[in-house]
Amino acid sequence: MCSILFCFKCIFLLENNRVIETIKRLGILYIIWSLIYLPYDIIHSKGYSVIKIIRLFFWDGNSHALWFLCGNIIGIVIVYLLLRFLDYRIILVISVLFLLVGCFKSSWAPIAFQIFKIQFSDVLGTRNGLFYGFPYVAMGMYLTKNRKWEGKPISGSIIGFAISLIALIAESMLLVVYYKTSSTILWVSVYPLTYFFFTLVCRIKIVLSVDKSRFIRKISTLIYVSHGIFLILFSGYQYMVYFLLVSIFATAFSVIIIKLSQRNGLRFLRYLY
């Protein structure tokens, strides 16, 4: 899901020329929600070195859902800067190389160790803007600048999506069931799957009013950044109960915040989304 969001975000930015504005918005959102999660982070970061705390905040996104905001900012900045010096196709190739390195540091780690006798151990991690955000933001950039896919039959997207989905199932079965990989953050087959998914859904016309579109954006953002609170509050429940409680409370919380932010004197709540 996050791979798709990275991709869509970049497409929106490049088409509307709002890169700097969006980086600022994401930065403010990240700082505000980091402060909200701060009490929990303080409790669970006891014994951490200063360097690790700095890395968590500026690189890993505090290990909450906020990692997506942090990764988005880093990925967008990388692509934005590289576009000043390199062709967008070269940037895409470079980003894919980073994705492959990330995969060998993540889900493909057992195979990397078995074949190449290499075991990655570094401070960079994989769920961040370099190995996760950058490749998918670069894909969004590529889809924006190369519009040839728009003139091709939708059947190509459907077939590509189906093949990529089968490849993902096979990849996950191989790595999770057979190799017992301990990390499932990055997958090779998700990359083409995201590409074909985007080219497929772009052919589907959904008519929504501006108000409904804005509401969906607001509530989806709020649910995403706030659900970590309810993951903490309801931890310990049986899986399905846990899922339902988090979903219901995160949605209700988001609706309430949006409604309150429309009132005079409470408009500052808009900074939460």
mmCIF file of C-alpha atoms in Angstrom:
data_model
loop_
_atom_site.group_PDB
_atom_site.id
_atom_site.type_symbol
_atom_site.label_atom_id
_atom_site.label_comp_id
_atom_site.label_asym_id
_atom_site.label_seq_id
_atom_site.Cartn_x
_atom_site.Cartn_y
_atom_site.Cartn_z
ATOM 1 C CA MET A 1 0.000 0.000 0.000
ATOM 2 C CA CYS A 2 2.744 2.465 0.927
ATOM 3 C CA SER A 3 4.490 1.835 -2.391
ATOM 4 C CA ILE A 4 1.336 2.976 -4.203
ATOM 5 C CA LEU A 5 1.052 6.078 -2.025
ATOM 6 C CA PHE A 6 4.680 7.037 -2.690
ATOM 7 C CA CYS A 7 4.048 6.694 -6.410
ATOM 8 C CA PHE A 8 0.777 8.656 -6.457
ATOM 9 C CA LYS A 9 2.242 11.422 -4.316
ATOM 10 C CA CYS A 10 5.057 12.083 -6.776
ATOM 11 C CA ILE A 11 2.687 12.112 -9.757
ATOM 12 C CA PHE A 12 0.484 14.694 -8.057
ATOM 13 C CA LEU A 13 3.470 16.855 -7.143
ATOM 14 C CA LEU A 14 5.051 16.923 -10.581
ATOM 15 C CA GLU A 15 1.769 17.555 -12.365
ATOM 16 C CA ASN A 16 0.884 20.439 -10.060
ATOM 17 C CA ASN A 17 4.407 21.802 -9.475
ATOM 18 C CA ARG A 18 3.957 21.776 -5.701
ATOM 19 C CA VAL A 19 7.120 20.017 -4.585
ATOM 20 C CA ILE A 20 8.433 22.569 -2.084
ATOM 21 C CA GLU A 21 4.957 23.286 -0.725
ATOM 22 C CA THR A 22 4.275 19.601 -0.146
ATOM 23 C CA ILE A 23 7.658 18.964 1.475
ATOM 24 C CA LYS A 24 6.866 21.766 3.932
ATOM 25 C CA ARG A 25 3.398 20.380 4.594
ATOM 26 C CA LEU A 26 4.677 16.855 5.174
ATOM 27 C CA GLY A 27 7.439 18.223 7.388
ATOM 28 C CA ILE A 28 4.987 20.131 9.579
ATOM 29 C CA LEU A 29 2.710 17.098 9.760
ATOM 30 C CA TYR A 30 5.637 14.894 10.728
ATOM 31 C CA ILE A 31 6.849 17.241 13.462
ATOM 32 C CA ILE A 32 3.379 17.698 14.981
ATOM 33 C CA TRP A 33 2.619 13.990 15.119
ATOM 34 C CA SER A 34 6.115 13.200 16.363
ATOM 35 C CA LEU A 35 5.386 15.493 19.304
ATOM 36 C CA ILE A 36 2.072 13.706 19.884
ATOM 37 C CA TYR A 37 3.849 10.343 19.988
ATOM 38 C CA LEU A 38 6.722 11.791 22.030
ATOM 39 C CA PRO A 39 5.533 10.613 25.494
ATOM 40 C CA TYR A 40 5.371 7.029 24.232
ATOM 41 C CA ASP A 41 8.738 7.395 22.510
ATOM 42 C CA ILE A 42 10.380 8.729 25.667
ATOM 43 C CA ILE A 43 9.193 5.717 27.654
ATOM 44 C CA HIS A 44 10.360 3.219 25.048
ATOM 45 C CA SER A 45 13.633 4.900 24.124
ATOM 46 C CA LYS A 46 15.258 4.585 27.532
ATOM 47 C CA GLY A 47 18.762 3.286 27.110
ATOM 48 C CA TYR A 48 18.994 4.425 23.497
ATOM 49 C CA SER A 49 22.090 6.332 22.475
ATOM 50 C CA VAL A 50 21.762 9.901 21.234
ATOM 51 C CA ILE A 51 22.767 8.759 17.750
ATOM 52 C CA LYS A 52 20.024 6.128 17.682
ATOM 53 C CA ILE A 53 17.400 8.626 18.819
ATOM 54 C CA ILE A 54 18.479 11.084 16.118
ATOM 55 C CA ARG A 55 18.344 8.305 13.519
ATOM 56 C CA LEU A 56 14.869 7.278 14.651
ATOM 57 C CA PHE A 57 13.551 10.811 14.329
ATOM 58 C CA PHE A 58 15.257 11.992 11.137
ATOM 59 C CA TRP A 59 15.548 8.697 9.238
ATOM 60 C CA ASP A 60 13.271 5.910 10.496
ATOM 61 C CA GLY A 61 10.233 8.047 11.268
ATOM 62 C CA ASN A 62 10.059 7.121 14.959
ATOM 63 C CA SER A 63 9.132 3.538 14.043
ATOM 64 C CA HIS A 64 5.428 4.497 13.956
ATOM 65 C CA ALA A 65 3.240 4.990 10.913
ATOM 66 C CA LEU A 66 5.116 8.282 10.704
ATOM 67 C CA TRP A 67 7.922 6.507 8.871
ATOM 68 C CA PHE A 68 5.880 6.989 5.704
ATOM 69 C CA LEU A 69 5.892 10.778 6.100
ATOM 70 C CA CYS A 70 9.614 10.805 6.766
ATOM 71 C CA GLY A 71 10.291 8.413 3.887
ATOM 72 C CA ASN A 72 8.097 10.458 1.584
ATOM 73 C CA ILE A 73 10.003 13.640 2.333
ATOM 74 C CA ILE A 74 13.377 11.971 1.795
ATOM 75 C CA GLY A 75 12.253 10.241 -1.407
ATOM 76 C CA ILE A 76 10.788 13.422 -2.878
ATOM 77 C CA VAL A 77 13.891 15.445 -2.007
ATOM 78 C CA ILE A 78 16.181 12.853 -3.627
ATOM 79 C CA VAL A 79 14.163 12.784 -6.856
ATOM 80 C CA TYR A 80 13.737 16.567 -6.894
ATOM 81 C CA LEU A 81 17.489 17.131 -6.576
ATOM 82 C CA LEU A 82 18.477 14.428 -9.066
ATOM 83 C CA LEU A 83 16.123 15.855 -11.698
ATOM 84 C CA ARG A 84 18.352 18.916 -11.799
ATOM 85 C CA PHE A 85 21.283 16.860 -13.070
ATOM 86 C CA LEU A 86 20.025 13.578 -14.544
ATOM 87 C CA ASP A 87 17.478 12.339 -17.049
ATOM 88 C CA TYR A 88 14.369 10.882 -15.429
ATOM 89 C CA ARG A 89 15.046 7.450 -16.957
ATOM 90 C CA ILE A 90 18.510 7.316 -15.416
ATOM 91 C CA ILE A 91 17.029 8.292 -12.062
ATOM 92 C CA LEU A 92 14.551 5.421 -12.368
ATOM 93 C CA VAL A 93 17.365 2.933 -13.022
ATOM 94 C CA ILE A 94 19.353 4.236 -10.053
ATOM 95 C CA SER A 95 16.297 3.997 -7.819
ATOM 96 C CA VAL A 96 15.672 0.384 -8.855
ATOM 97 C CA LEU A 97 19.258 -0.461 -7.887
ATOM 98 C CA PHE A 98 18.588 0.993 -4.443
ATOM 99 C CA LEU A 99 15.385 -1.051 -4.254
ATOM 100 C CA LEU A 100 17.303 -4.238 -5.059
ATOM 101 C CA VAL A 101 19.879 -3.463 -2.381
ATOM 102 C CA GLY A 102 17.020 -2.849 0.036
ATOM 103 C CA CYS A 103 15.445 -6.192 -0.880
ATOM 104 C CA PHE A 104 18.708 -8.005 -0.177
ATOM 105 C CA LYS A 105 18.785 -6.217 3.171
ATOM 106 C CA SER A 106 15.177 -7.208 3.837
ATOM 107 C CA SER A 107 13.132 -10.119 2.497
ATOM 108 C CA TRP A 108 15.917 -11.519 0.304
ATOM 109 C CA ALA A 109 18.506 -11.500 3.109
ATOM 110 C CA PRO A 110 18.548 -15.326 3.553
ATOM 111 C CA ILE A 111 19.253 -15.849 -0.152
ATOM 112 C CA ALA A 112 21.907 -13.129 -0.170
ATOM 113 C CA PHE A 113 23.645 -14.891 2.692
ATOM 114 C CA GLN A 114 23.326 -18.354 1.151
ATOM 115 C CA ILE A 115 24.547 -17.411 -2.328
ATOM 116 C CA PHE A 116 26.937 -14.531 -1.741
ATOM 117 C CA LYS A 117 27.774 -15.165 1.920
ATOM 118 C CA ILE A 118 26.812 -11.558 2.562
ATOM 119 C CA GLN A 119 24.908 -10.501 5.636
ATOM 120 C CA PHE A 120 23.885 -6.869 5.676
ATOM 121 C CA SER A 121 24.140 -5.075 8.975
ATOM 122 C CA ASP A 122 24.000 -1.305 8.851
ATOM 123 C CA VAL A 123 22.392 1.699 10.461
ATOM 124 C CA LEU A 124 20.417 2.672 7.362
ATOM 125 C CA GLY A 125 17.688 0.053 7.610
ATOM 126 C CA THR A 126 15.235 -0.513 4.749
ATOM 127 C CA ARG A 127 11.905 1.105 5.664
ATOM 128 C CA ASN A 128 12.950 4.644 4.853
ATOM 129 C CA GLY A 129 13.160 7.213 2.093
ATOM 130 C CA LEU A 130 16.293 5.815 0.474
ATOM 131 C CA PHE A 131 15.441 2.161 -0.141
ATOM 132 C CA TYR A 132 11.637 2.402 0.019
ATOM 133 C CA GLY A 133 10.543 5.948 -0.748
ATOM 134 C CA PHE A 134 13.067 6.835 -3.459
ATOM 135 C CA PRO A 135 12.314 3.918 -5.853
ATOM 136 C CA TYR A 136 8.555 4.415 -5.751
ATOM 137 C CA VAL A 137 8.691 8.195 -5.917
ATOM 138 C CA ALA A 138 10.988 7.749 -8.930
ATOM 139 C CA MET A 139 8.384 5.458 -10.482
ATOM 140 C CA GLY A 140 5.768 8.164 -10.019
ATOM 141 C CA MET A 141 8.112 10.630 -11.694
ATOM 142 C CA TYR A 142 8.631 8.225 -14.597
ATOM 143 C CA LEU A 143 4.893 7.669 -15.064
ATOM 144 C CA THR A 144 4.357 11.424 -15.095
ATOM 145 C CA LYS A 145 7.036 12.183 -17.657
ATOM 146 C CA ASN A 146 6.511 9.138 -19.853
ATOM 147 C CA ARG A 147 2.853 8.966 -20.865
ATOM 148 C CA LYS A 148 3.107 6.199 -23.458
ATOM 149 C CA TRP A 149 1.176 3.848 -21.174
ATOM 150 C CA GLU A 150 -1.946 6.009 -21.599
ATOM 151 C CA GLY A 151 -2.293 5.062 -25.250
ATOM 152 C CA LYS A 152 -1.871 1.333 -24.721
ATOM 153 C CA PRO A 153 -4.774 -1.134 -24.282
ATOM 154 C CA ILE A 154 -5.967 -1.718 -20.730
ATOM 155 C CA SER A 155 -5.519 -5.445 -21.295
ATOM 156 C CA GLY A 156 -1.760 -4.955 -21.026
ATOM 157 C CA SER A 157 -2.150 -3.461 -17.546
ATOM 158 C CA ILE A 158 -4.489 -6.257 -16.475
ATOM 159 C CA ILE A 159 -2.130 -8.981 -17.691
ATOM 160 C CA GLY A 160 0.894 -7.232 -16.187
ATOM 161 C CA PHE A 161 -0.895 -6.828 -12.868
ATOM 162 C CA ALA A 162 -1.944 -10.497 -12.826
ATOM 163 C CA ILE A 163 1.569 -11.732 -13.634
ATOM 164 C CA SER A 164 3.098 -9.427 -11.011
ATOM 165 C CA LEU A 165 0.593 -10.626 -8.413
ATOM 166 C CA ILE A 166 1.441 -14.255 -9.155
ATOM 167 C CA ALA A 167 5.128 -13.356 -8.916
ATOM 168 C CA LEU A 168 4.528 -11.728 -5.522
ATOM 169 C CA ILE A 169 2.732 -14.829 -4.243
ATOM 170 C CA ALA A 170 5.578 -17.028 -5.473
ATOM 171 C CA GLU A 171 8.198 -14.679 -4.021
ATOM 172 C CA SER A 172 6.503 -14.572 -0.624
ATOM 173 C CA MET A 173 6.031 -18.347 -0.547
ATOM 174 C CA LEU A 174 9.687 -18.887 -1.389
ATOM 175 C CA LEU A 175 11.083 -16.402 1.100
ATOM 176 C CA VAL A 176 8.609 -16.695 3.970
ATOM 177 C CA VAL A 177 7.713 -20.386 3.854
ATOM 178 C CA TYR A 178 10.952 -21.900 2.572
ATOM 179 C CA TYR A 179 13.690 -19.477 3.632
ATOM 180 C CA LYS A 180 11.884 -18.263 6.775
ATOM 181 C CA THR A 181 12.915 -14.658 6.178
ATOM 182 C CA SER A 182 12.561 -12.492 9.255
ATOM 183 C CA SER A 183 11.970 -9.251 7.338
ATOM 184 C CA THR A 184 9.099 -8.687 4.927
ATOM 185 C CA ILE A 185 9.445 -4.983 4.235
ATOM 186 C CA LEU A 186 10.628 -4.893 0.620
ATOM 187 C CA TRP A 187 9.686 -7.190 -2.262
ATOM 188 C CA VAL A 188 10.999 -7.185 -5.820
ATOM 189 C CA SER A 189 7.670 -8.122 -7.423
ATOM 190 C CA VAL A 190 5.792 -5.305 -5.683
ATOM 191 C CA TYR A 191 7.572 -2.832 -7.947
ATOM 192 C CA PRO A 192 6.043 -3.992 -11.266
ATOM 193 C CA LEU A 193 2.809 -4.722 -9.391
ATOM 194 C CA THR A 194 2.618 -1.065 -8.358
ATOM 195 C CA TYR A 195 3.350 0.087 -11.901
ATOM 196 C CA PHE A 196 0.609 -1.999 -13.487
ATOM 197 C CA PHE A 197 -1.828 -1.225 -10.673
ATOM 198 C CA PHE A 198 -1.404 2.485 -11.308
ATOM 199 C CA THR A 199 -1.781 2.194 -15.081
ATOM 200 C CA LEU A 200 -4.881 0.087 -14.459
ATOM 201 C CA VAL A 201 -6.718 2.293 -11.962
ATOM 202 C CA CYS A 202 -6.007 5.392 -14.031
ATOM 203 C CA ARG A 203 -8.320 3.962 -16.692
ATOM 204 C CA ILE A 204 -11.165 3.704 -14.177
ATOM 205 C CA LYS A 205 -13.259 6.850 -14.059
ATOM 206 C CA ILE A 206 -14.731 7.688 -10.659
ATOM 207 C CA VAL A 207 -16.734 10.899 -10.479
ATOM 208 C CA LEU A 208 -16.440 12.646 -7.117
ATOM 209 C CA SER A 209 -17.203 16.190 -6.104
ATOM 210 C CA VAL A 210 -14.359 18.401 -4.910
ATOM 211 C CA ASP A 211 -15.730 18.362 -1.360
ATOM 212 C CA LYS A 212 -15.875 14.568 -1.248
ATOM 213 C CA SER A 213 -12.376 14.272 -2.663
ATOM 214 C CA ARG A 214 -11.018 16.665 -0.055
ATOM 215 C CA PHE A 215 -12.812 14.830 2.737
ATOM 216 C CA ILE A 216 -11.340 11.505 1.607
ATOM 217 C CA ARG A 217 -7.860 13.030 1.573
ATOM 218 C CA LYS A 218 -8.313 14.513 5.042
ATOM 219 C CA ILE A 219 -9.763 11.433 6.700
ATOM 220 C CA SER A 220 -7.295 9.046 5.054
ATOM 221 C CA THR A 221 -4.380 11.174 6.261
ATOM 222 C CA LEU A 222 -5.770 11.383 9.784
ATOM 223 C CA ILE A 223 -6.533 7.674 10.006
ATOM 224 C CA TYR A 224 -3.022 6.874 8.885
ATOM 225 C CA VAL A 225 -1.119 9.157 11.248
ATOM 226 C CA SER A 226 -3.385 8.556 14.255
ATOM 227 C CA HIS A 227 -3.960 4.810 14.104
ATOM 228 C CA GLY A 228 -0.639 4.239 15.857
ATOM 229 C CA ILE A 229 -2.171 5.720 19.006
ATOM 230 C CA PHE A 230 -4.929 3.128 18.981
ATOM 231 C CA LEU A 231 -2.475 0.359 18.156
ATOM 232 C CA ILE A 232 -0.788 1.268 21.430
ATOM 233 C CA LEU A 233 -4.004 1.683 23.426
ATOM 234 C CA PHE A 234 -5.581 -1.591 22.318
ATOM 235 C CA SER A 235 -2.482 -3.779 22.180
ATOM 236 C CA GLY A 236 -3.039 -7.183 23.733
ATOM 237 C CA TYR A 237 -6.455 -7.883 22.236
ATOM 238 C CA GLN A 238 -7.140 -10.862 20.005
ATOM 239 C CA TYR A 239 -6.196 -10.085 16.394
ATOM 240 C CA MET A 240 -9.646 -9.517 14.864
ATOM 241 C CA VAL A 241 -10.885 -7.578 17.893
ATOM 242 C CA TYR A 242 -7.666 -5.564 17.804
ATOM 243 C CA PHE A 243 -8.153 -4.786 14.120
ATOM 244 C CA LEU A 244 -11.781 -3.733 14.573
ATOM 245 C CA LEU A 245 -11.093 -1.560 17.620
ATOM 246 C CA VAL A 246 -8.218 0.263 15.944
ATOM 247 C CA SER A 247 -10.194 0.746 12.718
ATOM 248 C CA ILE A 248 -13.332 2.019 14.440
ATOM 249 C CA PHE A 249 -11.606 4.362 16.872
ATOM 250 C CA ALA A 250 -9.144 5.740 14.311
ATOM 251 C CA THR A 251 -11.996 6.477 11.903
ATOM 252 C CA ALA A 252 -14.216 8.020 14.587
ATOM 253 C CA PHE A 253 -11.322 10.109 15.887
ATOM 254 C CA SER A 254 -10.560 11.357 12.383
ATOM 255 C CA VAL A 255 -14.163 12.341 11.661
ATOM 256 C CA ILE A 256 -14.397 14.215 14.969
ATOM 257 C CA ILE A 257 -11.150 16.117 14.342
ATOM 258 C CA ILE A 258 -12.269 17.132 10.844
ATOM 259 C CA LYS A 259 -15.649 18.329 12.124
ATOM 260 C CA LEU A 260 -14.104 20.258 15.015
ATOM 261 C CA SER A 261 -11.511 21.870 12.743
ATOM 262 C CA GLN A 262 -14.318 23.528 10.795
ATOM 263 C CA ARG A 263 -15.412 25.532 13.829
ATOM 264 C CA ASN A 264 -14.125 28.980 14.668
ATOM 265 C CA GLY A 265 -11.482 28.809 17.343
ATOM 266 C CA LEU A 266 -10.567 25.223 16.504
ATOM 267 C CA ARG A 267 -9.209 25.707 13.007
ATOM 268 C CA PHE A 268 -5.703 24.990 14.297
ATOM 269 C CA LEU A 269 -6.722 21.319 14.309
ATOM 270 C CA ARG A 270 -6.272 21.391 10.537
ATOM 271 C CA TYR A 271 -2.552 21.098 11.144
ATOM 272 C CA LEU A 272 -3.218 17.516 12.236
ATOM 273 C CA TYR A 273 -4.017 16.561 8.652
#
